[in-house]
């Protein structure tokens, strides 16, 4: 009887695989496999969890137990249109038992129920009573019996059922038939089995299958060298590729199963891929938002490669803005991407002409997109945009747009600082950093060109000028964009040839630029469509409160080009010249200081004392410069060097002033010698007073002034102009007046006194010295002032003269006060001769002792012409009368 039932069940199973209600079953699709003894993960947790496992591993998916690993298809989580479900138990490579269930209106956990059983290898299953029949089974501790179909409990010896998956040790011996879990048991006969005594079958693995009314087969397709694998799927089902993005686990491709036939593959952009891979995606209206989102992610600070391919970014933006007109989400992504891309390295934007063309394309895409969305405002760290619809009546006074000065130290653009204003005279308010004002004339142009009562105006401000890569500026290392870039567009209106100009105001915000402003706009037609800066129909109007005001008669992107005070090109050469000149000056100053401190007859007078202090100041200045000017790798050290250089420049200037005052008192004031405590007052003026401007500058903006990434000196700006240049200008003016009075006095004295040769010679020396000092102290700084704001050619000339003359001041001082003065030459000659005499006397004594030891043994006496002691006469005795020559003091 049992054999008959078993045979009947297999006949039913065989026929069921061919006809069901007169229809041919399409296909059983394997979606799950659990292997006995394969270990983690727990099969119950794997089925009920939300993740797939080994879905791309065909060896694991295969219906065998050659690999000890489990499998779960993504179709389990996308349970849809399931017609039937089958769970099968395999032994020795053959299906040994099965149960089929009605899968209609089920989910992944509810199909395993007795009431849904349609057919089975167990003939008594449908009619028998059960105590457990579910995927969950019996979870009462310490039991873990899943996919459990069981008739009754009656103690371990009487437990009776059909299927069970044991995932860990239980109380009964039959749950420990093997040491490795899971343990998959089934009844090997067409009836239930006593788990303890009737030797239940141990399956090599169990598998779960799904069947749909219509389905598309499992298939792997290669597109552009990339393989996309699709699970067998039901009809009218959008299948996901089994290949996923590692970043967000989204599928790489989609494919529709239409009536049991696969349609074409839709390759999806993947956030885990590079920008270059994203650029290969064919962008449509359907995927433009997703592409924009992924590009935004890939260009974010944490994900973007610093050497990003600008051409790819431009291509993607061109694609999404080409189909995303009016889409606010795409506009948001575009603004975010254009802001993000400005964080890339500078050399990315100037690598070649293709990159320069790409940056212009990015700007065009941005302008196109924001122009398609009315009443939009987007502000990112490096970009702010705003588009607004106006009626003509509201623009009777024009319209403006401004980026205000930030209220914190972030340095980026902030939403609260981006504003529009309807009074164009407000474009130059104190708090404005960058602004643009459009005159009321744009309303007339709009009416003439569009015949509409509405007008849409779009504004953009860029934090940097990186997207405006200019061949003109690359070839000119001394000029750079020194402001933010701002633009305005009246949609569908060509604005040019205005009678009342567009007005723009710029506060220079880029480090190392200042002076010689040039108002420019970005002309997309220059450089064969690559674009470049042009100043046609734009001109510099004035500077107001540090803001540069530009006037133009048309609309586009505007900026200001300024002088660049960096360390490139000619400036590297000038730095090298300065180092060499300073090194020479250091040697000359050390020699000068030694000269006027070691010789008593040279250090007693006031002019010499002043000279020594000036030399000490210059020596400290040059030494600090040579040692510390390039210590940019140590920010704190660099700040200290910058402060010391500031101080020693000022002490040098003030000791120059002391020298001029001393000469004035010497030659103009009658009671020169009656000036009390002159050197003490001079020390206060030369060493103490310079501390005051240094302290003020440091207190106002300590790091902002002295912290410089290019060199260890003050940054160009108000602190440099007020803390050094203004002081040097005042001292230079005072010195000029004093020297004029000195020369006048000396000249008049010569005319009024009786002429004699000695007086004429002395007067000539004095006048020549006075003129030399004036040139020494003032000429280099005159060159410095001319270098600040001259034409490009003259500026390089004056900068070169300033570097040479300023770095060689120590050499000039040595020439004037040491090499040219006879008393100094005589003092050193006396010193050298004294040393020579000392060594000469020592040598003579040694020769005399040698002669005594070698006297002739016959004791022959000489009476005149024989050998005798030679005592040299020191040259100092001969030249002493000449060491006190004329001392031409200055």
mmCIF file of N, CA, C and O in Angstrom, residues 851 855-856 858-869:
data_model
loop_
_atom_site.group_PDB
_atom_site.id
_atom_site.type_symbol
_atom_site.label_atom_id
_atom_site.label_comp_id
_atom_site.label_asym_id
_atom_site.label_seq_id
_atom_site.Cartn_x
_atom_site.Cartn_y
_atom_site.Cartn_z
ATOM 1 N N UNK A 851 121.823 81.898 14.747
ATOM 2 C CA UNK A 851 123.167 82.363 14.375
ATOM 3 C C UNK A 851 124.153 82.112 15.508
ATOM 4 O O UNK A 851 125.283 81.678 15.323
ATOM 5 N N UNK A 855 128.121 79.532 15.566
ATOM 6 C CA UNK A 855 129.378 80.345 15.490
ATOM 7 C C UNK A 855 130.564 79.439 15.144
ATOM 8 O O UNK A 855 130.659 78.297 15.589
ATOM 9 N N UNK A 856 131.511 79.982 14.370
ATOM 10 C CA UNK A 856 132.650 79.181 13.922
ATOM 11 C C UNK A 856 133.445 78.605 15.078
ATOM 12 O O UNK A 856 133.719 79.306 16.066
ATOM 13 N N UNK A 858 136.532 77.876 15.485
ATOM 14 C CA UNK A 858 137.893 78.406 15.638
ATOM 15 C C UNK A 858 137.913 79.698 16.405
ATOM 16 O O UNK A 858 138.981 80.306 16.579
ATOM 17 N N UNK A 859 136.655 80.158 16.841
ATOM 18 C CA UNK A 859 136.526 81.391 17.631
ATOM 19 C C UNK A 859 137.085 82.592 16.901
ATOM 20 O O UNK A 859 137.655 83.514 17.480
ATOM 21 N N UNK A 860 136.983 82.602 15.565
ATOM 22 C CA UNK A 860 137.404 83.738 14.762
ATOM 23 C C UNK A 860 136.515 84.906 15.089
ATOM 24 O O UNK A 860 135.292 84.801 15.042
ATOM 25 N N UNK A 861 137.055 86.086 15.428
ATOM 26 C CA UNK A 861 136.285 87.265 15.813
ATOM 27 C C UNK A 861 136.162 88.195 14.625
ATOM 28 O O UNK A 861 137.114 88.412 13.887
ATOM 29 N N UNK A 862 135.006 88.744 14.497
ATOM 30 C CA UNK A 862 134.740 89.705 13.428
ATOM 31 C C UNK A 862 134.684 91.094 14.018
ATOM 32 O O UNK A 862 134.137 91.310 15.099
ATOM 33 N N UNK A 863 135.097 92.021 13.278
ATOM 34 C CA UNK A 863 135.137 93.398 13.770
ATOM 35 C C UNK A 863 134.279 94.332 12.975
ATOM 36 O O UNK A 863 134.355 95.522 13.108
ATOM 37 N N UNK A 864 133.456 93.943 12.084
ATOM 38 C CA UNK A 864 132.583 94.890 11.373
ATOM 39 C C UNK A 864 131.686 94.229 10.394
ATOM 40 O O UNK A 864 130.487 94.274 10.500
ATOM 41 N N UNK A 865 132.131 93.539 9.447
ATOM 42 C CA UNK A 865 131.291 93.055 8.368
ATOM 43 C C UNK A 865 130.733 91.698 8.584
ATOM 44 O O UNK A 865 130.164 91.135 7.667
ATOM 45 N N UNK A 866 130.885 91.094 9.750
ATOM 46 C CA UNK A 866 130.346 89.764 9.969
ATOM 47 C C UNK A 866 128.854 89.758 10.210
ATOM 48 O O UNK A 866 128.175 90.761 10.111
ATOM 49 N N UNK A 867 128.273 88.571 10.527
ATOM 50 C CA UNK A 867 126.841 88.412 10.811
ATOM 51 C C UNK A 867 126.505 89.109 12.096
ATOM 52 O O UNK A 867 127.230 89.012 13.066
ATOM 53 N N UNK A 868 125.338 89.792 12.107
ATOM 54 C CA UNK A 868 124.904 90.475 13.325
ATOM 55 C C UNK A 868 123.407 90.375 13.469
ATOM 56 O O UNK A 868 122.710 89.810 12.643
ATOM 57 N N UNK A 869 122.839 90.905 14.494
ATOM 58 C CA UNK A 869 121.400 90.895 14.782
ATOM 59 C C UNK A 869 120.711 91.960 13.968
ATOM 60 O O UNK A 869 121.079 93.133 13.995
#
